[in-house]
Coordinates of C-alpha atoms and ligand atoms in Angstrom, one line a residue:
X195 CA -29.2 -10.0 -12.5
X196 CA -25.5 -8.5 -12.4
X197 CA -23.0 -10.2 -10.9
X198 CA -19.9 -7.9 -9.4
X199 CA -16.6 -8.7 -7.3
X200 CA -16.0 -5.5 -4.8
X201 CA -12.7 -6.1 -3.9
X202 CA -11.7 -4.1 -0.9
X203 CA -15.5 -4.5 0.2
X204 CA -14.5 -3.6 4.0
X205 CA -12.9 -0.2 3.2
X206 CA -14.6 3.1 2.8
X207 CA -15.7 2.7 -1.0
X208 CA -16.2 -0.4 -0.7
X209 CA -19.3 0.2 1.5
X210 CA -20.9 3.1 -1.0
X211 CA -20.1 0.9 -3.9
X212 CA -22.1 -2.0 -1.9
X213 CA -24.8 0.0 -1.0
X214 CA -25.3 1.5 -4.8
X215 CA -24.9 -2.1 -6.2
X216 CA -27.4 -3.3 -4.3
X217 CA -29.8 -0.6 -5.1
X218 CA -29.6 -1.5 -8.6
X219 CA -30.1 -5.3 -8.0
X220 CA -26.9 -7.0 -8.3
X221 CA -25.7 -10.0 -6.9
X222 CA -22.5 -9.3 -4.8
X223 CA -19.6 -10.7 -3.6
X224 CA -17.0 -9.2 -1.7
X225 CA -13.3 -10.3 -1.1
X226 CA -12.6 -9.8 2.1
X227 CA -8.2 -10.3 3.9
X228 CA -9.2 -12.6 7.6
X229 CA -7.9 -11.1 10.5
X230 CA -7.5 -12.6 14.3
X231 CA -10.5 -10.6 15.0
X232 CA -12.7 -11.6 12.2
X233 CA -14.1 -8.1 12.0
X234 CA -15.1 -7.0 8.4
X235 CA -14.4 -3.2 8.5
X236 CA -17.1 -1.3 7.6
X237 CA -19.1 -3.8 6.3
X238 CA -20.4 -3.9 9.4
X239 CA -21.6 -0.5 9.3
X240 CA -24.1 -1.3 6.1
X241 CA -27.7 -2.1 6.9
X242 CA -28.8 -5.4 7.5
X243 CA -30.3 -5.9 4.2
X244 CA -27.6 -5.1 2.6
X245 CA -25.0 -6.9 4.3
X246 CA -27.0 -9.9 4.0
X247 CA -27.0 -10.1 0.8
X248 CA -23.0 -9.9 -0.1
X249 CA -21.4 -13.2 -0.5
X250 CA -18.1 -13.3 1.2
X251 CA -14.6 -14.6 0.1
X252 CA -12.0 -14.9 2.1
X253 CA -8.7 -14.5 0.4
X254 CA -5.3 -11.6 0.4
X255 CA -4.8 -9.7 -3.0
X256 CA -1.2 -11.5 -2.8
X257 CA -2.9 -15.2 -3.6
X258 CA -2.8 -15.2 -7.3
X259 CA -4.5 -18.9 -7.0
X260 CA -7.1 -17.5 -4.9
X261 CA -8.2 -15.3 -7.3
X262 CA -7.6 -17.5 -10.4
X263 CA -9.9 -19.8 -8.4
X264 CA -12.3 -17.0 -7.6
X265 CA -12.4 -16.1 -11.1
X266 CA -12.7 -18.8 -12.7
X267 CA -16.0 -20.1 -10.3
X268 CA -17.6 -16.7 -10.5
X269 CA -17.0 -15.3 -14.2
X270 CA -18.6 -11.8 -12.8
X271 CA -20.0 -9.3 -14.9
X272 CA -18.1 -7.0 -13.1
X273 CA -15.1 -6.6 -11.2
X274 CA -14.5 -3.3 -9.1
X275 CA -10.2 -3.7 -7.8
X276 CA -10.3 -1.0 -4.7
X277 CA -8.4 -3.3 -2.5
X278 CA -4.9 -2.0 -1.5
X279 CA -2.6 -0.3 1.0
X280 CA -4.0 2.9 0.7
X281 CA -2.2 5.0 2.8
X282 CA 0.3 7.6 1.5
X283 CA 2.4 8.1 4.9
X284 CA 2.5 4.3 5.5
X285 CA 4.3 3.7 2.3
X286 CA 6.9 5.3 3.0
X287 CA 7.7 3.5 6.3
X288 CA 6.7 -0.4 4.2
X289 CA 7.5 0.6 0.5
X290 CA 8.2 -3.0 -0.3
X291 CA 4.8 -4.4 1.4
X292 CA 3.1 -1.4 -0.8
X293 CA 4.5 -2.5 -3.6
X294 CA 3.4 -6.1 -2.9
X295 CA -0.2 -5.6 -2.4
X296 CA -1.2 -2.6 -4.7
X297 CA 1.3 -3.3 -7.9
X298 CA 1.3 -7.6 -7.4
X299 CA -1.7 -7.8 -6.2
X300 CA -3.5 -6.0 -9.2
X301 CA -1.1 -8.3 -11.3
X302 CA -3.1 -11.3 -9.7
X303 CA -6.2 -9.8 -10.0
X304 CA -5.6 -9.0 -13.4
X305 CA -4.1 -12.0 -14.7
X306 CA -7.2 -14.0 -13.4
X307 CA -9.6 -11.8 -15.4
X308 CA -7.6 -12.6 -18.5
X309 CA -7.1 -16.4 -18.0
X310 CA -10.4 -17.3 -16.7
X311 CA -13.1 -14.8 -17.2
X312 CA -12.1 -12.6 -19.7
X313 CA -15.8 -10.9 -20.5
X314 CA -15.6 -9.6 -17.2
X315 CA -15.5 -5.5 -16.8
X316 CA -12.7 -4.2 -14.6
X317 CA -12.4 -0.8 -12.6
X318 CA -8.9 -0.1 -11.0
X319 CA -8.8 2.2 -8.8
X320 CA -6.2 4.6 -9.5
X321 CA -5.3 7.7 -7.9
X322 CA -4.5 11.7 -8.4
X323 CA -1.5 11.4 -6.4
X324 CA 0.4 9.7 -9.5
X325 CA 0.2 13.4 -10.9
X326 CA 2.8 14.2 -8.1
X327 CA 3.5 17.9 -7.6
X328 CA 1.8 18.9 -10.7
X329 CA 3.1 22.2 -12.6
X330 CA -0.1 22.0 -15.0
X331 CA -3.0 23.1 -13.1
X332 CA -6.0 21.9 -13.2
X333 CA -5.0 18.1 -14.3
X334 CA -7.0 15.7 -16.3
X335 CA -6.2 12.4 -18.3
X336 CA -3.7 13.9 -20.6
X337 CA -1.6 15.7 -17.8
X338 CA 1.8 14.0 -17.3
X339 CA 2.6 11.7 -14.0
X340 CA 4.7 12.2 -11.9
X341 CA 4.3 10.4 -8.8
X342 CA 6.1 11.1 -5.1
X343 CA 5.3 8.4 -3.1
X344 CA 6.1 4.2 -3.2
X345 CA 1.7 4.4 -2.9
X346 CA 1.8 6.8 -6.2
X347 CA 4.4 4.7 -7.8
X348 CA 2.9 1.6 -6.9
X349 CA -0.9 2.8 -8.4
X350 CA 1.2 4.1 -11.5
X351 CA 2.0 0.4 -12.2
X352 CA -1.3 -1.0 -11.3
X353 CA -2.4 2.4 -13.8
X354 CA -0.6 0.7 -17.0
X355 CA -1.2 -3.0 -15.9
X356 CA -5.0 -1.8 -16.8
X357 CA -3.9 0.0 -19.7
X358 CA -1.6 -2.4 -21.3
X359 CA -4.3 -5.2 -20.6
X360 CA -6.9 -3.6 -22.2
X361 CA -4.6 -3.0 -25.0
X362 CA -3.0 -5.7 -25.6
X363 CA -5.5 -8.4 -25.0
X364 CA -8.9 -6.8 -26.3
X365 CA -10.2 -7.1 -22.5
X366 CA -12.6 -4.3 -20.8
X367 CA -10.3 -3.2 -18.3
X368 CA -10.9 1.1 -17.1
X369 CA -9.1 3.3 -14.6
X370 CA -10.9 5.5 -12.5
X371 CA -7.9 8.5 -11.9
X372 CA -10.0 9.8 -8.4
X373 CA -8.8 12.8 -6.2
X374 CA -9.6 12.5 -2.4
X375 CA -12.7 11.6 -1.8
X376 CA -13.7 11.4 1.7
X377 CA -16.6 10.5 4.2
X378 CA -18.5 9.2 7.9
X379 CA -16.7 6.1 7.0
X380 CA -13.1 7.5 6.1
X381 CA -10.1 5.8 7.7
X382 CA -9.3 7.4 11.4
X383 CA -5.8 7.9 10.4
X384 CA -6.8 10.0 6.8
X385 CA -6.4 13.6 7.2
X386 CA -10.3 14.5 7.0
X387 CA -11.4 12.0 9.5
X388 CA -8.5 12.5 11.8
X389 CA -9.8 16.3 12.0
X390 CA -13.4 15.1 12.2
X391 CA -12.9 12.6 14.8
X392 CA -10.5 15.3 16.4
X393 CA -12.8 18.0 16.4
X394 CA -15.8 16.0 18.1
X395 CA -13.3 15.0 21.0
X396 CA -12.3 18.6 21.6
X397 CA -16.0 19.4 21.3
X398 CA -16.8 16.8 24.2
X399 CA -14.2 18.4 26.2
X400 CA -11.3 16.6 25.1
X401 CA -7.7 18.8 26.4
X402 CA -5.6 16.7 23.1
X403 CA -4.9 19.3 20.9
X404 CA -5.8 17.9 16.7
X405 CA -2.1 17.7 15.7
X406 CA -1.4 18.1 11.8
X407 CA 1.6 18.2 9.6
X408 CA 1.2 20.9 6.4
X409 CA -1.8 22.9 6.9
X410 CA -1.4 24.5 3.7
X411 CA -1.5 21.2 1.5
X412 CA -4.1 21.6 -1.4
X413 CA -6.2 19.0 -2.2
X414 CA -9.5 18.8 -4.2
X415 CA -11.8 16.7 -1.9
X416 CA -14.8 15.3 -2.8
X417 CA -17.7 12.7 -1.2
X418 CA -17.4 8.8 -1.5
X419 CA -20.7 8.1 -2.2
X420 CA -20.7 10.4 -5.6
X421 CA -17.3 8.8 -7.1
X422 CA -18.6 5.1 -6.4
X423 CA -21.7 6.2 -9.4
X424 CA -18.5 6.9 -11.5
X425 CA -17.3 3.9 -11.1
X426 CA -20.5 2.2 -12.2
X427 CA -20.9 4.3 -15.3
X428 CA -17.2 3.2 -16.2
X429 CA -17.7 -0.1 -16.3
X430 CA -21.3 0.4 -18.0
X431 CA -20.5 2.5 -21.0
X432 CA -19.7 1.0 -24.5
X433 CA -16.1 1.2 -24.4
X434 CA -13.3 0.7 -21.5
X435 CA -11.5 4.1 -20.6
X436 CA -9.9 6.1 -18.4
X437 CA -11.7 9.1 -16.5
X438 CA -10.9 11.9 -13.7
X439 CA -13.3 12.5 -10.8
X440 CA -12.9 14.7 -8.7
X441 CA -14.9 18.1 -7.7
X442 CA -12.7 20.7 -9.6
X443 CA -12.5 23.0 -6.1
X444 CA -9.5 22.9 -3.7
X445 CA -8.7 23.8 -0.1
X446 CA -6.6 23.6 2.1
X447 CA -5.9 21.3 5.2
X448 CA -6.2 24.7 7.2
X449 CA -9.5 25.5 5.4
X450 CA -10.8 21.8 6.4
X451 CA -9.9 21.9 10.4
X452 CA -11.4 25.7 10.3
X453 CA -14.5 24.6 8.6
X454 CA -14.5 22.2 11.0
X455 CA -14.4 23.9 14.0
X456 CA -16.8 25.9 12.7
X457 CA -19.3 23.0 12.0
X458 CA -18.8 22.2 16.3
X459 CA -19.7 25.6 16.9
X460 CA -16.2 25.8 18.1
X461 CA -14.5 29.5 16.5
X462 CA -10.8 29.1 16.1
X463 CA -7.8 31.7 15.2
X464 CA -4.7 30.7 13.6
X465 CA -1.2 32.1 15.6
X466 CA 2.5 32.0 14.2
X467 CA 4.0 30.3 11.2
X468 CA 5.4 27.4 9.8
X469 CA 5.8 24.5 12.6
X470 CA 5.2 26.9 15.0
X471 CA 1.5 27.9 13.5
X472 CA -1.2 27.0 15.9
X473 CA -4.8 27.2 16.3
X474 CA -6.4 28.5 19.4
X475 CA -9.9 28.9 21.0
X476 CA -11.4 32.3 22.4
X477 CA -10.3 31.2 25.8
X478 CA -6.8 30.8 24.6
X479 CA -6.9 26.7 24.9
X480 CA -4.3 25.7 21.9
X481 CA -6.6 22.8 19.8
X482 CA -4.4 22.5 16.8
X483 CA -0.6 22.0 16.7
X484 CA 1.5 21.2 14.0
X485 CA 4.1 18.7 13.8
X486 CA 6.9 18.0 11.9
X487 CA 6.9 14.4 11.7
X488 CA 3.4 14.7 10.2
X489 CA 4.7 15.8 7.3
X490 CA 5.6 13.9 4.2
X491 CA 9.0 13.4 3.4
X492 CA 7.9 14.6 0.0
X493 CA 4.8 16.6 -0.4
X494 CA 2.4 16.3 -3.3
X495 CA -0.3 18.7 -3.4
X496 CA -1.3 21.9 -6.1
X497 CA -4.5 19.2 -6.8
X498 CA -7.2 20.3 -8.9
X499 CA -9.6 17.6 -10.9
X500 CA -10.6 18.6 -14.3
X501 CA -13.4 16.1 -15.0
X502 CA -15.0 17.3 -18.1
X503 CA -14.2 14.1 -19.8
X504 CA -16.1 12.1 -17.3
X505 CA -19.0 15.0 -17.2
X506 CA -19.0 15.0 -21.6
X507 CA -19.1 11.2 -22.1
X508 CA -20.4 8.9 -18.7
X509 CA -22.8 12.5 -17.1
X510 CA -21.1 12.3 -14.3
X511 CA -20.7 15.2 -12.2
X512 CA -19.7 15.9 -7.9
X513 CA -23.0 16.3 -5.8
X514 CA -21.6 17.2 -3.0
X515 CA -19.8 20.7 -2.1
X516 CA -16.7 20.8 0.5
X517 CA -19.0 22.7 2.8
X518 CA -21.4 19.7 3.1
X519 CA -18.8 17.1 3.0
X520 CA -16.9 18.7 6.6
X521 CA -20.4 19.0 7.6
X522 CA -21.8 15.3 7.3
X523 CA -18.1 14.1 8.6
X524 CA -18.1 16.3 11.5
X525 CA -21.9 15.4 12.6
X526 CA -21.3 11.9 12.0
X527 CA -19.0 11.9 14.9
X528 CA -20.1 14.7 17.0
X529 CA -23.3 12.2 17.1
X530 CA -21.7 9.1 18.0
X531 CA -21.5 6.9 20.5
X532 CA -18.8 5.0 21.5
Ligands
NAP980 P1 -9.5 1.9 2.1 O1 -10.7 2.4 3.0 O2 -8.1 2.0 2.7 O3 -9.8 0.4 1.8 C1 -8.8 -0.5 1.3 C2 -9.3 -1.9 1.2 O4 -8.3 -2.7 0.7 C3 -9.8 -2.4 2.6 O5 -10.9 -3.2 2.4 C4 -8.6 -3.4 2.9 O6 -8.9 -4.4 3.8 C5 -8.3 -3.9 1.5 N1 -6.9 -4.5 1.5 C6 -5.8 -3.9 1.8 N2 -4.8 -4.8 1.6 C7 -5.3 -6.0 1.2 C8 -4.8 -7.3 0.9 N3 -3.5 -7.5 0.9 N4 -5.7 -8.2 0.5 C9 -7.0 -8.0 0.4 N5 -7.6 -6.8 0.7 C10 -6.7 -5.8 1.1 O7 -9.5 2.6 0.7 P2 -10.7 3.4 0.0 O8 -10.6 4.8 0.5 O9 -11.9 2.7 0.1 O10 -10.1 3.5 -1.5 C11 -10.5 2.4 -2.4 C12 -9.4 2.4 -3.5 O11 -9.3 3.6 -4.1 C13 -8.0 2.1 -2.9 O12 -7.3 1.3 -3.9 C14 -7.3 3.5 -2.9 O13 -5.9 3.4 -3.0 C15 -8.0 4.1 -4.1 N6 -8.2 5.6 -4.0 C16 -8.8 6.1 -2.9 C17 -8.9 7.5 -2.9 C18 -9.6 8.2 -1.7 O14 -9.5 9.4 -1.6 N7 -10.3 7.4 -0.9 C19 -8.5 8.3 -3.9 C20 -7.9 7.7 -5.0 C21 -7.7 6.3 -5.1 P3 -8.8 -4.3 5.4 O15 -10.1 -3.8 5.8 O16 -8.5 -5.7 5.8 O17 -7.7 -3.4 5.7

């Protein structure tokens, strides 16, 4: 039986990549940050028999000891790194706490995979946004980066850790370069889930308008569940490389909310321009405003995932459209209760 360390286990990969594990027999164990509350983030949204099965460790990507200790005890097959502050907006407001958790703490985790169990397989999770405001369009693993944000900057580091590692010391360490990728299970305060969650308020008879910053950002959004099997293959193919996923399609934050709407049964129509744009019901009712703080300070958009690489040499390929991904997300929480 495989052994594999999720770390991150609580966050939205973190439960697809639990539930694929598990349907392929491994054992798992999942690092998990304590909180006052004690809750475990959406691991308590697996089934049962799942969840029952995932050995918990409780320990912050900061500890380098913990995970020299967890390391050295375990010696996992596998190692899947998706803990980190993964929030764009946020980074701007805590750069340095960023920078502690996502380029340290993959330090730490790294470091312990090369001092005490260096057969083990490591996937970092990196991230499209180190691309930036890309001028070559679509982008793969040879397009230059360029990142715009402390959370681009702070993957590009945790990016070459991997890459240096690998190099350097002979180890199997891979970077997974994802775009958005997006699900039920999203983050409330991601753009996709905020308009989900938004949309099945105003569909209940909520009167709080969705508000957005730039409706016309581009991003190429994809579904969790299909880039956690990427994952997998990375770290179970002969040699340790680096691969895009994404879906190779890209719409807008405007296209989202009116897909949306549309999935409520809700028609909207889009009024004015810039900060002022709005979107409106057939009664008139505004339901989507846009605000200015919402924006980035910088914006990085023009995404667009070539993943030919990863479709060539791992087979991998998106299985789920944009229409069906705003679909799920929006029945998810049109159906729940709470
Ligand atoms: P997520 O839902 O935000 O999950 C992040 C996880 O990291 C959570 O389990 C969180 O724990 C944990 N974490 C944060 N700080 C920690 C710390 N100091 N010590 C230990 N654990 C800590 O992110 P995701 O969407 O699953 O993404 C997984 C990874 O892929 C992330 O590294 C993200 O940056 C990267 N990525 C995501 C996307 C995407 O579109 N989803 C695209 C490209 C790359 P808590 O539950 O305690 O907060």
């Amino acid at each position: 039986m495989k052994k594999a360390i999720i770390t991150g286990i609580s966050g939205q990969d973190g439960y697809f990549l639990s539930k694929l594990l598990h349907s392929k027999g491994y054992e798992i164990h999942g690092v998990i940050r304590r909180n006052s509350s004690m809750s475990v983030g959406n691991l308590s949204l697996l089934p049962e028999e799942v969840r029952s099965r995932i050995v918990i460790h409780y320990g912050d990507l900061t500890d380098a000891n913990f995970f020299a200790k967890l390391l050295a005890e375990e010696r996992p097959d596998e190692l899947y790194h998706l803990a980190a502050q993964s929030f764009v907006g946020y980074s701007f407001q805590n750069p340095s706490s960023t920078y502690d958790v996502n380029i340290s703490g993959t330090l730490n985790v790294a470091n312990a995979v090369k001092d005490y169990s260096p057969d083990t397989k490591m996937y970092f999770a990196a991230t499209s946004e180190m691309f930036g405001q890309p001028d070559i369009v679509p982008q793969n693993e040879e397009t230059p980066f360029k990142p715009r944000s402390p959370y681009a900057i702070s993957k590009l580091a945790g990016f070459w850790t991997t890459k240096t590692y690998r190099e350097a010391y002979g180890l199997f360490m891979a970077n997974g370069i994802c775009f958005n990728h997006e699900s039920e299970v999203r983050g409330p305060e991601f753009v996709t889930r905020k308009i989900s969650l938004a949309v099945a308020d105003i569909a209940r008879g909520s009167n709080k308008p969705l508000e957005l910053g730039n409706l016309g950002a581009r991003k190429d959004w994809g579904y969790a569940e299909d880039y956690v099997e990427g994952m997998r293959m990375m770290l179970n193919s002969k040699e340790p490389d680096d691969f895009v996923f994404g879906t190779g399609e890209v719409h807008t934050v405007r296209e989202f909310t009116d897909e949306a709407f549309h999935v409520a049964g809700i028609p909207i129509r889009w009024e004015g321009e810039g900060i002022q744009e709005r979107g409106v019901m057939g009664n008139g009712k505004v339901i989507v405003r846009v605000k200015r703080e919402l924006y980035r300070p910088l914006e990085s958009d023009n995404f667009l995932a070539d993943y030919s690489k990863a479709e060539m040499k791992l087979g991998w390929k998106p299985k789920t459209k944009f229409k069906e991904l705003v679909k799920l997300m929006v029945e998810n929480d049109l159906n729940r209760r709470d």
